[in-house]
Amino acid sequence: MSNPDFVIRGAKWQGEAMDLLVADGKIMEMRPTGGSIAEGVEKIPANGALLLPALTDAHVHLREPGFEWKEDIASGLLAAAHGGFANIMCMANTDPVNDEVSVTEMMLDKARLAWPDGPRLFPVAGLTKGLKGQQLTNLAEMHRAGCKAASNDGLPVHNTELFRNAVEYAANWGMVVIDHCEDPDMAPGAGVNEGELSSRLGLKGAPTAGEAIQVARDILLAQYLDTPIHVAHVSCRQAVEMLADAKRRGVPITAETCPHYLLLTEDAVEGYDTAAKVNPPLRTMDDVLAIRQALNEGVIDILVTDHAPHADHEKEVPFAEAPCGISGLDTALPLTMRMVDEGILDMETAIRAWCLRPAEIFGLPSCGFAAGDSADFVLYDPSASWEVRPELMRSKGKNTPFMGQTMPGRVNALFVGGRRIV
Amino acid sequence: MHWAHKDLLDVSDLSTGDVERIFEAADSFLEINRRPVKKVPTLKGRSVVLFFAEPSTRTKTSFDMAAKRLSADSFSLSKSMSSLTKGESLKDTVLTLQAMNPDAIVMRHGVSGAAQFIAERLNCSVINAGDGWHAHPTQALLDAVTLRRAWSGDFGGKTLLILGDIAHSRVARSNVNLLTRLGVNVRLCAPRTLLPPKVETWPVEVYSDLNKAVKDVDAVMCLRLQLERQQDGLLPSLREYSREYGLGKRHLLNAHGGAVVLHPGPINRGVEIASELADMGESLILDQVESGVATRMALLFLFLTRKDQGGERV
């Protein structure tokens, strides 16, 4: 056996101190620490850091082209790298929309120029031209250009026949269709859960039924077509109960949620706090508990940030006029580790949801520790707690309801393809 | 006694004692407003900006008259006259206004929470003259002043029906909040599509049948139906709405004798209220307008003199 290029020495993995041997950009071996290492091989001490597979975020908004003041591809990748992400998938609601190969190629060129060694960018193709829900995009071409999935995201395709065609057509190239889980007619962009709070604040709310109706449609179609559909950012009990039932019956449906749906309730928007305005909106504690259980049981497959950066002045307006979204790349991993510390998630679930399942669902590079896997991993220092402050966030978007909160650690290093990029 | 509040965003900001002070002050100003010479020098040298980002006739005129009768200088600004139409943000618009050192900004805005939004960013007093569907505290206070006069100061045991588009009404929200605290039994009546979600958590009785709702009430407050609710798909037709939920004289036969009728205006005659009812003796609609000026004088007096040691007596 040839020598490794370098060894991560004594990093904690599942409670044990391990050495990680890397050669030619791939994992060579992971073994208990202390074994002999050939002369001349670089040894990188972990200094008590946790070893984690690098994360994949299948749902981010990088805003370039068109909205670079909110985020651009370079700043988004910077935030992703410091957040521990080796792969990210960016949604198509840019201007112009990513519905042409030229836009996809421009995005990939920008990413390569800014971050030649990763994180890897996988643009999500717009499912329909201009996201208008009328004409399918050239999905084969866009797949060849680098898109692993297609979605209309926040503008879900209303025409069920067209959506069915999209799912079937995309499947020809192994592209998964991601569907925003809200009936588009039921309070689009409301940003607050329909209920006692929305009534008291005098805001139009979005009911959980609107989310569940869309999830039901997707389950029925996935079953009928026997073709995978991926449901975006699930937020309510009704939806997870239907997903659980569908999965028991073998329907090829997958789903995602975000850290904020696991940690926050609608009470976060009390006082018209626009930092907590997201779509779908934050729900009740009953919904939060259902989402947690669904994630731990694998009913919800993956975690995503739905990273939605906005400029300060865009959020500093009355609630109803504010855009939806939370800037999530900087805080995703620390929030996950907080949930692991608090027993909300177990570590195995966190790794499955951030690292393993996204790669399986979308056909991305595998982030694991088996010999031959790409050497994509994070050294996470649990002793380096930090307070979320605007100047410490790498994203241009400082819009987070977790501002001012203490995070329980930070990414010390990120390796992608065996190269240290943080 | 010192007035503790910087802003009036919602009636829930006010204690029962605060409300009593407003009532007492409003009574005094009502008397002044009936004198041949109605102007007093109480707020001479103070300035009030009336910033109405949504159309209004009576509320804006009422505040303007209230300010002028107290000798304050009032300045009006509408959305169409402001830089909001040039794309300026609400924050920048109100910071610009504040830099001119007014003592208070009275604001109406079409978005819920807009008054709180500016109050958190301004040092001067902010008085909410209606924000979206959320709150209209001065309307609720003037309605309470009106009912207090009609009921000789006794709210206890009285029953008020609020009829119409509750879901989208800041008037209904603020009146429910204030009048239930004063001891009034409040009923709501509307088709389900015009009731707010989770209305069962409000301290009210809810009806969808007007004939049942109106039984034995002491007052009915009709709300203006926004005609676009039909286009929103919340109603099949205005005709059907007016037949099922328009208040007519026959409904009042089931109410307590002497039951009174209120309406915050502007009225759609023949839609939410029969025209003859609006003009009858039991109608308090114009009394509300009169109370409105006095109530807003009371509020301007309390808020604009809040920094004065011990305040002033009316």
XYZ file of C-alpha atoms in Angstrom:
736
model
C 0.000 0.000 0.000
C 1.348 3.450 -0.902
C 1.728 6.176 1.669
C -1.018 8.727 2.348
C -0.524 12.342 1.324
C -1.441 13.461 4.830
C -3.047 12.262 8.030
C -5.517 13.991 10.316
C -4.314 12.884 13.709
C -6.506 12.196 16.703
C -9.809 13.696 15.608
C -12.906 12.590 17.526
C -15.306 10.434 15.557
C -18.190 8.767 17.316
C -16.501 9.295 20.660
C -13.181 7.745 19.633
C -9.900 9.406 18.673
C -9.187 8.482 15.068
C -6.607 9.055 12.369
C -7.865 9.847 8.890
C -5.496 8.958 6.075
C -5.942 10.806 2.777
C -4.349 10.006 -0.568
C -5.028 11.416 -4.040
C -7.983 13.438 -2.763
C -9.736 10.369 -1.411
C -10.206 8.716 1.947
C -7.580 6.000 2.244
C -8.373 4.727 5.701
C -9.882 5.734 9.012
C -8.432 3.948 12.040
C -7.919 4.401 15.769
C -5.276 7.017 16.408
C -1.705 6.164 17.293
C -0.749 3.826 14.470
C 2.577 4.277 12.771
C 2.803 6.744 9.931
C 5.587 6.739 7.421
C 8.343 9.316 7.615
C 7.679 12.435 5.599
C 3.886 12.154 5.642
C 2.296 15.368 6.822
C 0.506 14.954 10.154
C -2.202 17.452 10.962
C -3.130 17.404 14.651
C -6.874 17.701 15.243
C -6.388 19.404 18.632
C -9.568 17.979 20.069
C -11.748 18.798 17.072
C -14.626 16.598 16.008
C -14.300 14.907 12.647
C -17.422 15.120 10.514
C -18.175 14.363 6.896
C -18.485 17.602 4.945
C -22.048 18.838 4.560
C -24.199 19.128 1.468
C -26.840 21.817 1.210
C -29.378 20.966 -1.452
C -31.313 24.227 -1.169
C -29.621 27.621 -1.171
C -30.166 30.938 -2.915
C -26.967 32.585 -4.141
C -28.725 35.548 -5.813
C -26.251 35.853 -8.716
C -27.044 36.820 -11.427
C -29.317 39.710 -10.708
C -29.317 40.324 -6.981
C -25.642 40.501 -6.133
C -26.196 43.034 -3.370
C -27.870 40.283 -1.365
C -25.262 37.617 -2.135
C -23.052 36.645 -5.032
C -21.620 33.299 -5.938
C -18.246 34.106 -4.376
C -19.699 35.322 -1.068
C -22.168 32.448 -0.951
C -19.412 29.920 -1.439
C -17.332 31.695 1.212
C -20.186 31.304 3.696
C -20.676 27.702 2.596
C -17.005 26.870 3.058
C -16.848 28.357 6.528
C -20.103 26.610 7.322
C -18.607 23.209 6.510
C -20.310 22.582 3.156
C -18.520 20.719 0.357
C -21.508 20.759 -2.019
C -24.313 23.213 -2.470
C -27.249 23.336 -4.850
C -28.457 26.833 -5.718
C -31.998 27.589 -6.755
C -32.941 29.096 -10.097
C -34.806 32.241 -9.033
C -32.092 34.577 -10.221
C -32.425 37.323 -12.849
C -32.150 36.031 -15.480
C -33.620 32.775 -14.232
C -31.372 29.731 -14.532
C -33.451 28.278 -17.337
C -30.751 28.270 -20.025
C -27.416 26.511 -20.238
C -25.690 29.861 -20.630
C -26.847 30.906 -17.148
C -25.787 27.580 -15.648
C -22.367 27.872 -17.280
C -21.963 31.433 -16.093
C -22.736 30.334 -12.528
C -20.231 27.503 -12.724
C -17.560 29.759 -14.255
C -18.032 32.279 -11.446
C -17.774 29.505 -8.867
C -14.586 28.083 -10.416
C -12.991 31.506 -10.577
C -13.840 32.370 -6.977
C -13.304 28.940 -5.408
C -11.393 26.633 -7.775
C -11.072 23.899 -5.140
C -14.621 23.968 -3.833
C -17.151 24.039 -2.349
C -18.683 22.443 -5.402
C -21.652 24.246 -6.906
C -24.569 22.407 -8.501
C -27.081 24.869 -9.934
C -30.712 23.741 -9.838
C -32.386 24.161 -13.202
C -35.560 26.177 -13.370
C -38.288 23.648 -14.078
C -40.163 25.975 -16.421
C -39.028 28.889 -18.564
C -38.829 32.017 -16.452
C -40.371 29.989 -13.594
C -43.700 30.926 -15.170
C -45.180 27.452 -15.023
C -45.988 27.299 -18.719
C -43.161 25.689 -20.685
C -40.564 23.134 -19.636
C -36.915 24.151 -19.791
C -34.347 22.188 -21.810
C -33.686 19.825 -18.963
C -31.405 17.416 -20.827
C -29.088 20.237 -21.833
C -29.106 21.703 -18.386
C -28.416 18.330 -16.849
C -25.376 17.939 -19.069
C -24.262 21.425 -18.018
C -24.214 20.378 -14.360
C -27.736 20.628 -12.922
C -28.651 17.613 -10.795
C -32.184 18.735 -10.022
C -34.901 21.014 -11.327
C -37.347 23.190 -9.446
C -39.646 26.160 -9.698
C -38.997 26.593 -5.943
C -41.051 29.480 -4.557
C -43.286 29.533 -7.636
C -44.532 25.949 -7.705
C -46.074 24.743 -10.940
C -49.818 25.150 -10.522
C -50.774 23.124 -13.586
C -50.693 19.548 -12.323
C -50.552 18.069 -15.815
C -47.509 20.158 -16.674
C -45.926 19.262 -13.344
C -46.531 15.580 -14.010
C -44.869 15.951 -17.417
C -41.943 17.748 -15.812
C -41.397 14.955 -13.300
C -41.520 12.284 -15.985
C -39.354 14.208 -18.431
C -36.705 15.084 -15.818
C -36.546 11.447 -14.783
C -35.173 10.558 -18.237
C -31.883 12.075 -17.135
C -32.045 11.119 -13.508
C -32.916 14.649 -12.502
C -34.992 14.933 -9.370
C -37.770 17.510 -9.293
C -37.916 19.567 -6.105
C -41.339 20.991 -5.290
C -42.015 23.903 -2.960
C -44.545 22.538 -0.490
C -47.282 25.159 -0.599
C -50.448 25.527 -2.598
C -49.525 28.715 -4.429
C -52.978 30.227 -4.043
C -53.162 29.904 -0.285
C -51.454 33.018 1.076
C -48.303 33.024 -1.048
C -45.429 34.648 0.770
C -47.507 35.246 3.878
C -44.551 34.632 6.167
C -46.692 33.872 9.198
C -48.639 30.813 10.249
C -52.418 31.177 10.058
C -53.821 31.039 13.559
C -54.321 32.983 16.753
C -51.095 34.965 16.292
C -51.799 36.010 12.708
C -55.304 37.077 13.726
C -54.026 39.132 16.635
C -51.310 40.820 14.592
C -53.710 41.463 11.726
C -51.598 39.566 9.200
C -52.698 37.269 6.416
C -51.524 33.833 7.468
C -50.615 30.692 5.564
C -52.499 27.636 6.863
C -50.795 24.272 7.276
C -53.509 22.853 5.022
C -52.006 24.784 2.116
C -48.708 22.995 2.656
C -50.326 19.607 3.167
C -52.396 19.915 -0.011
C -49.259 20.383 -2.098
C -47.481 17.501 -0.369
C -50.524 15.305 -0.979
C -50.421 16.157 -4.681
C -46.760 15.264 -4.873
C -47.247 11.980 -3.026
C -50.090 10.971 -5.325
C -48.067 11.817 -8.420
C -44.885 10.122 -7.199
C -46.924 6.994 -6.463
C -48.778 7.041 -9.753
C -45.673 7.685 -11.831
C -43.438 5.555 -9.601
C -40.939 8.375 -9.986
C -39.139 10.308 -7.241
C -40.287 13.762 -6.226
C -38.494 15.735 -3.545
C -40.580 17.983 -1.292
C -38.895 21.193 -0.180
C -38.704 22.606 3.362
C -41.511 20.775 5.173
C -42.776 22.675 8.209
C -45.919 21.057 9.619
C -47.298 17.920 11.234
C -49.965 17.295 8.607
C -47.323 17.093 5.897
C -45.029 14.724 7.799
C -47.898 12.426 8.700
C -48.719 12.047 5.018
C -45.059 11.581 4.146
C -44.702 8.877 6.791
C -47.693 7.031 5.416
C -46.449 7.354 1.837
C -43.000 6.074 2.734
C -44.466 3.085 4.567
C -46.256 2.273 1.332
C -43.044 2.557 -0.665
C -43.857 5.748 -2.541
C -40.619 7.231 -3.942
C -40.991 10.580 -2.196
C -38.254 12.368 -0.295
C -38.355 15.500 1.821
C -36.271 18.159 3.479
C -36.574 20.584 6.360
C -34.439 23.396 7.758
C -32.898 24.044 11.191
C -35.321 26.904 11.827
C -38.331 24.583 11.540
C -36.735 22.403 14.203
C -35.910 25.227 16.587
C -38.402 28.068 16.247
C -42.156 28.479 16.536
C -44.421 31.183 15.143
C -43.795 33.108 18.353
C -40.518 34.252 16.775
C -42.484 36.687 14.588
C -44.142 38.310 17.626
C -43.524 42.050 17.420
C -43.450 41.795 13.621
C -39.864 40.507 13.543
C -39.022 40.294 9.859
C -35.883 38.243 10.581
C -38.195 35.315 11.332
C -40.320 35.727 8.211
C -39.915 32.628 6.071
C -41.957 30.720 3.520
C -43.441 28.346 4.561
C -43.813 30.166 7.866
C -42.685 29.043 11.282
C -45.445 26.954 12.820
C -46.536 25.824 16.301
C -44.643 23.769 18.873
C -46.764 20.765 17.903
C -45.456 21.102 14.354
C -41.877 21.546 15.580
C -42.126 18.321 17.599
C -43.544 16.484 14.587
C -40.722 17.726 12.349
C -38.098 16.645 14.888
C -39.592 13.178 15.137
C -39.895 12.870 11.366
C -36.266 13.781 10.866
C -35.047 11.344 13.499
C -37.151 8.578 11.984
C -36.005 9.306 8.439
C -39.448 10.382 7.245
C -37.778 13.688 6.448
C -34.638 12.683 4.599
C -32.380 15.664 4.620
C -31.582 19.000 6.192
C -31.120 22.089 4.049
C -30.646 25.721 4.967
C -32.921 27.332 2.357
C -30.216 30.003 2.697
C -32.044 33.159 1.631
C -29.827 36.196 2.137
C -31.323 39.674 1.978
C -29.795 43.104 2.485
C -30.530 44.812 5.801
C -32.596 47.546 4.207
C -34.820 44.961 2.529
C -35.772 43.412 5.856
C -35.999 46.750 7.698
C -39.535 47.462 6.522
C -42.980 46.665 7.945
C -43.546 42.897 8.201
C -45.956 42.485 5.309
C -43.568 44.266 2.950
C -40.466 42.286 3.944
C -39.111 39.461 1.797
C -39.182 35.930 3.197
C -35.994 34.152 4.137
C -33.245 33.453 6.631
C -29.524 33.567 5.910
C -28.539 30.080 6.998
C -25.144 28.883 5.790
C -23.135 30.433 8.621
C -25.192 28.938 11.422
C -26.419 25.588 10.057
C -23.747 23.332 11.511
C -23.517 25.038 14.927
C -27.318 24.930 15.238
C -27.232 21.253 14.336
C -24.580 20.589 16.949
C -26.655 22.477 19.483
C -29.585 20.216 18.677
C -27.351 17.166 19.068
C -26.126 18.506 22.434
C -29.722 19.066 23.544
C -30.874 15.632 22.437
C -33.210 16.977 19.756
C -31.270 15.066 17.088
C -28.849 12.243 17.386
C -25.500 12.525 15.660
C -26.247 9.686 13.281
C -29.369 11.465 12.074
C -27.497 14.729 11.653
C -24.834 13.083 9.490
C -27.391 11.179 7.496
C -29.431 14.326 6.897
C -26.581 16.702 6.062
C -24.097 14.393 4.389
C -25.198 10.977 3.209
C -28.811 11.231 2.037
C -28.411 14.414 -0.034
C -25.698 12.682 -2.042
C -27.945 9.638 -2.540
C -31.030 11.607 -3.526
C -29.373 13.969 -5.985
C -26.439 11.868 -7.199
C -23.783 14.130 -5.693
C -20.259 13.167 -4.579
C -20.515 10.960 -1.530
C -19.375 12.544 1.712
C -18.446 9.549 3.821
C -15.460 7.910 5.415
C -15.352 4.699 3.418
C -12.111 4.007 1.594
C -12.352 5.576 -1.845
C -14.837 8.305 -0.861
C -13.866 11.821 -1.795
C -11.911 13.326 1.095
C -14.553 15.893 2.038
C -14.586 16.462 5.754
C -14.851 19.021 8.522
C -12.885 19.545 11.690
C -15.337 21.117 14.102
C -14.103 22.716 17.315
C -16.810 22.352 19.973
C -14.884 24.511 22.436
C -14.885 27.602 20.198
C -18.308 29.026 20.978
C -19.167 32.289 19.294
C -21.921 34.849 19.277
C -23.751 35.415 16.017
C -22.919 38.979 15.020
C -23.112 40.559 11.573
C -19.357 40.975 11.267
C -18.775 37.291 12.016
C -21.123 36.062 9.288
C -19.457 35.351 5.956
C -22.634 35.623 3.933
C -23.638 39.073 2.768
C -27.042 38.303 4.283
C -27.167 39.093 7.986
C -30.862 38.292 8.227
C -31.195 35.662 10.912
C -33.453 35.278 13.932
C -30.463 33.675 15.686
C -28.570 37.003 15.732
C -27.025 37.542 19.153
C -27.304 33.898 20.156
C -24.281 31.866 21.202
C -23.313 29.014 18.886
C -21.662 26.013 20.490
C -18.596 25.728 18.231
C -17.237 26.471 14.810
C -15.659 24.931 11.733
C -11.895 24.830 12.184
C -11.146 23.333 8.809
C -12.930 22.114 5.695
C -11.321 19.733 3.243
C -12.834 19.194 -0.201
C -11.332 16.538 -2.441
C -8.399 16.310 -0.068
C -7.612 20.037 -0.247
C -7.956 22.255 2.774
C -10.046 25.250 1.743
C -10.777 26.670 5.233
C -49.791 62.799 37.123
C -47.150 61.818 34.597
C -48.259 60.159 31.330
C -45.953 57.178 30.993
C -46.347 56.306 27.336
C -44.234 57.533 24.452
C -46.447 55.949 21.779
C -49.993 54.777 21.226
C -49.813 51.699 19.026
C -52.740 49.674 20.320
C -55.286 49.928 23.109
C -53.550 47.023 24.821
C -50.761 49.509 25.623
C -53.155 51.339 27.952
C -54.113 50.416 31.507
C -57.675 50.865 32.696
C -56.446 53.934 34.602
C -55.006 55.358 31.390
C -58.323 54.851 29.648
C -60.149 56.628 32.487
C -57.785 59.598 32.143
C -58.499 59.724 28.420
C -62.249 59.629 29.103
C -61.997 62.484 31.608
C -59.898 64.591 29.283
C -62.201 63.848 26.346
C -65.226 64.960 28.419
C -63.545 68.293 29.061
C -62.669 68.762 25.416
C -66.187 67.837 24.334
C -67.418 70.730 26.420
C -64.806 73.057 24.950
C -65.735 71.987 21.423
C -69.288 73.144 22.001
C -68.266 76.651 23.018
C -68.449 79.478 20.515
C -64.677 79.871 20.775
C -63.195 76.398 20.604
C -59.516 77.089 20.606
C -57.308 76.765 23.719
C -53.595 77.511 23.961
C -52.671 74.225 25.632
C -50.260 72.948 22.967
C -49.096 76.274 21.550
C -45.700 75.836 19.918
C -45.996 72.047 19.614
C -46.047 70.425 16.211
C -47.762 67.326 14.944
C -47.172 65.588 11.614
C -50.204 63.863 10.139
C -48.688 61.202 7.909
C -51.444 59.315 6.118
C -50.006 56.727 3.774
C -53.529 55.448 3.140
C -56.567 57.545 2.170
C -58.616 58.958 5.040
C -61.072 61.776 5.427
C -62.526 61.674 8.880
C -59.560 60.433 10.909
C -57.133 62.852 9.318
C -59.506 65.815 9.568
C -60.355 64.837 13.128
C -56.690 64.805 14.188
C -56.043 68.027 12.289
C -58.923 69.780 13.986
C -57.909 68.364 17.364
C -54.376 69.676 16.971
C -55.519 73.111 15.824
C -58.041 73.491 18.633
C -55.204 72.899 21.067
C -53.127 75.504 19.191
C -50.577 72.934 17.989
C -49.193 73.283 14.484
C -50.174 70.382 12.277
C -48.560 69.351 9.021
C -50.162 66.928 6.633
C -48.398 64.473 4.416
C -49.987 61.839 2.230
C -48.370 58.909 0.534
C -48.846 60.470 -2.877
C -47.168 63.672 -1.692
C -44.281 61.865 -0.004
C -41.074 60.387 -1.350
C -42.557 56.921 -0.779
C -43.821 57.244 -4.334
C -40.202 57.749 -5.437
C -39.186 54.493 -3.820
C -37.997 55.898 -0.503
C -38.367 53.436 2.350
C -40.789 54.053 5.193
C -37.857 54.180 7.594
C -36.116 56.949 5.651
C -39.338 58.901 5.200
C -40.137 58.992 8.896
C -36.537 59.664 9.922
C -36.646 62.660 7.582
C -39.843 63.839 9.216
C -38.386 63.368 12.676
C -35.347 65.446 11.759
C -37.750 68.383 11.519
C -38.366 67.905 15.261
C -42.106 67.352 15.486
C -43.506 66.370 18.859
C -45.606 63.573 17.423
C -46.233 61.723 14.213
C -49.765 60.490 13.665
C -49.571 57.762 11.054
C -52.002 55.701 9.080
C -50.527 52.905 7.001
C -51.985 50.024 5.049
C -49.634 47.454 6.543
C -50.090 45.809 9.954
C -47.242 46.608 12.309
C -46.181 49.764 10.457
C -46.836 51.946 13.513
C -44.709 49.708 15.723
C -42.036 49.669 13.050
C -41.673 53.451 13.077
C -42.166 53.811 16.837
C -39.122 51.588 17.401
C -37.047 53.941 15.257
C -38.287 57.381 16.328
C -37.771 59.448 19.451
C -40.944 61.488 19.058
C -44.363 60.121 19.963
C -46.076 57.908 17.417
C -49.848 57.715 17.431
C -51.299 54.915 15.368
C -54.166 56.173 13.244
C -54.727 52.692 11.816
C -52.262 50.060 10.603
C -53.464 47.435 8.161
C -55.835 44.971 9.762
C -54.066 45.273 13.109
C -55.200 48.193 15.265
C -57.028 51.491 15.307
C -56.740 52.541 18.927
C -58.076 56.078 18.606
C -61.214 54.771 16.882
C -61.801 52.294 19.705
C -61.300 55.033 22.285
C -63.697 57.406 20.558
C -66.235 54.598 20.231
C -65.901 53.948 23.947
C -66.309 57.656 24.681
C -69.462 57.659 22.532
C -70.950 54.573 24.167
C -70.047 55.851 27.617
C -72.125 58.941 26.946
C -74.989 56.908 25.506
C -74.927 54.535 28.447
C -74.433 57.194 31.106
C -70.983 55.976 31.976
C -71.947 52.374 32.648
C -70.458 49.679 30.416
C -71.157 46.771 32.768
C -73.697 44.247 31.525
C -74.118 45.937 28.176
C -73.950 43.897 24.987
C -72.449 45.171 21.749
C -72.658 43.410 18.416
C -69.917 44.098 15.876
C -71.262 43.200 12.479
C -69.409 42.750 9.218
C -65.914 42.125 7.923
C -64.208 41.295 11.211
C -61.259 39.475 9.623
C -59.899 42.552 7.889
C -60.953 45.134 10.457
C -58.542 46.971 12.711
C -61.589 48.717 14.211
C -63.045 45.394 15.317
C -59.767 44.190 16.833
C -59.221 47.354 18.858
C -62.857 47.591 19.955
C -62.929 43.961 21.102
C -59.771 44.547 23.080
C -60.934 47.755 24.744
C -64.638 47.184 25.278
C -64.321 43.683 26.720
C -61.844 45.075 29.241
C -64.395 47.727 30.178
C -66.985 45.033 30.899
C -68.991 45.019 27.679
C -70.194 41.663 26.319
C -69.050 41.713 22.716
C -70.585 39.633 19.969
C -69.245 39.264 16.451
C -71.321 38.390 13.436
C -70.088 37.711 9.910
C -69.984 34.929 7.355
C -67.157 32.474 8.110
C -65.041 33.913 5.319
C -64.966 37.282 7.061
C -64.149 35.974 10.537
C -60.488 35.786 11.570
C -58.828 32.383 12.047
C -59.024 31.095 15.640
C -61.654 33.689 16.502
C -62.807 31.221 19.147
C -59.798 32.296 21.216
C -61.114 35.884 21.358
C -63.165 36.905 24.435
C -66.376 37.215 22.399
C -69.444 35.299 21.257
C -69.395 34.516 17.559
C -72.416 34.276 15.281
C -72.982 33.706 11.603
C -76.750 34.334 11.833
C -77.565 38.016 12.197
C -81.081 37.373 13.505
C -79.665 35.418 16.446
C -76.718 37.729 16.955
C -78.802 40.845 17.331
C -81.130 39.457 19.988
C -81.142 41.581 23.154
C -78.100 43.654 22.253
C -77.699 47.248 23.445
C -75.684 48.430 20.468
C -74.718 47.363 16.994
C -71.499 48.511 15.362
C -71.585 47.981 11.618
C -68.307 47.757 9.763
C -67.729 49.006 6.272
C -67.616 46.230 3.734
C -64.748 46.713 1.341
C -66.313 46.130 -2.020
C -63.277 44.214 -3.293
C -64.060 41.334 -0.921
C -66.314 40.014 -3.663
C -63.388 39.941 -6.102
C -61.275 38.260 -3.409
C -63.699 35.336 -3.508
C -64.826 35.875 0.068
C -68.406 36.668 -0.911
C -70.579 35.520 -3.788
C -72.187 38.936 -4.304
C -72.811 42.220 -2.555
C -76.536 41.629 -2.972
C -76.404 38.401 -1.023
C -74.200 39.985 1.622
C -76.535 42.917 2.121
C -79.539 40.585 2.371
C -77.910 38.329 4.945
C -75.689 40.739 6.887
C -76.923 44.242 6.129
C -78.423 45.773 9.270
C -82.051 46.824 8.816
C -84.679 48.299 11.071
C -86.351 44.896 11.452
C -83.221 43.528 13.117
C -83.320 46.167 15.822
C -86.812 44.972 16.843
C -85.079 42.012 18.475
C -82.543 44.202 20.242
C -83.065 45.861 23.610
C -85.261 48.928 23.538
C -83.177 52.007 22.840
C -80.421 50.052 21.191
C -78.016 52.318 19.376
C -76.160 51.956 16.103
C -72.549 52.866 15.396
C -70.420 52.859 12.269
C -66.781 53.977 11.962
C -67.439 55.176 8.406
C -67.310 55.693 5.584
C -70.734 54.109 5.098
C -71.841 52.014 2.135
C -75.516 52.850 2.439
C -77.670 49.877 1.554
C -74.798 47.392 1.830
C -73.847 46.952 5.481
C -76.520 49.250 6.864
C -79.924 50.370 5.644
C -79.845 54.021 4.710
C -82.767 54.942 6.977
C -80.991 53.374 9.937
C -77.943 55.534 9.500
C -80.085 58.629 9.780
C -82.437 57.612 12.596
C -82.403 58.957 16.129
C -80.679 55.911 17.562
C -77.773 56.316 15.193
C -74.628 57.517 16.972
C -72.622 57.837 13.789
C -72.286 61.593 13.965
C -71.805 61.452 17.744
C -68.788 59.255 17.018
C -67.382 61.970 14.791
C -67.889 64.581 17.487
C -66.341 62.317 20.135
C -63.480 61.678 17.745
C -62.213 65.238 17.820
C -62.473 65.423 21.610
C -60.808 62.034 22.099
C -57.936 62.945 19.793
C -57.529 66.263 21.600
C -57.259 64.259 24.816
C -54.640 61.983 23.291
C -52.593 64.785 21.782
C -52.706 66.598 25.101
C -51.532 63.565 27.074
C -48.802 62.489 24.666
C -47.449 65.924 23.841
C -47.251 67.026 27.448
C -45.865 63.726 28.703
C -42.434 65.193 29.384
C -43.811 68.142 31.326
C -43.296 67.809 35.031
C -46.550 66.603 36.457
C -48.381 67.303 33.228
C -51.070 69.959 32.963
C -54.672 69.966 34.023
C -57.254 70.521 31.378
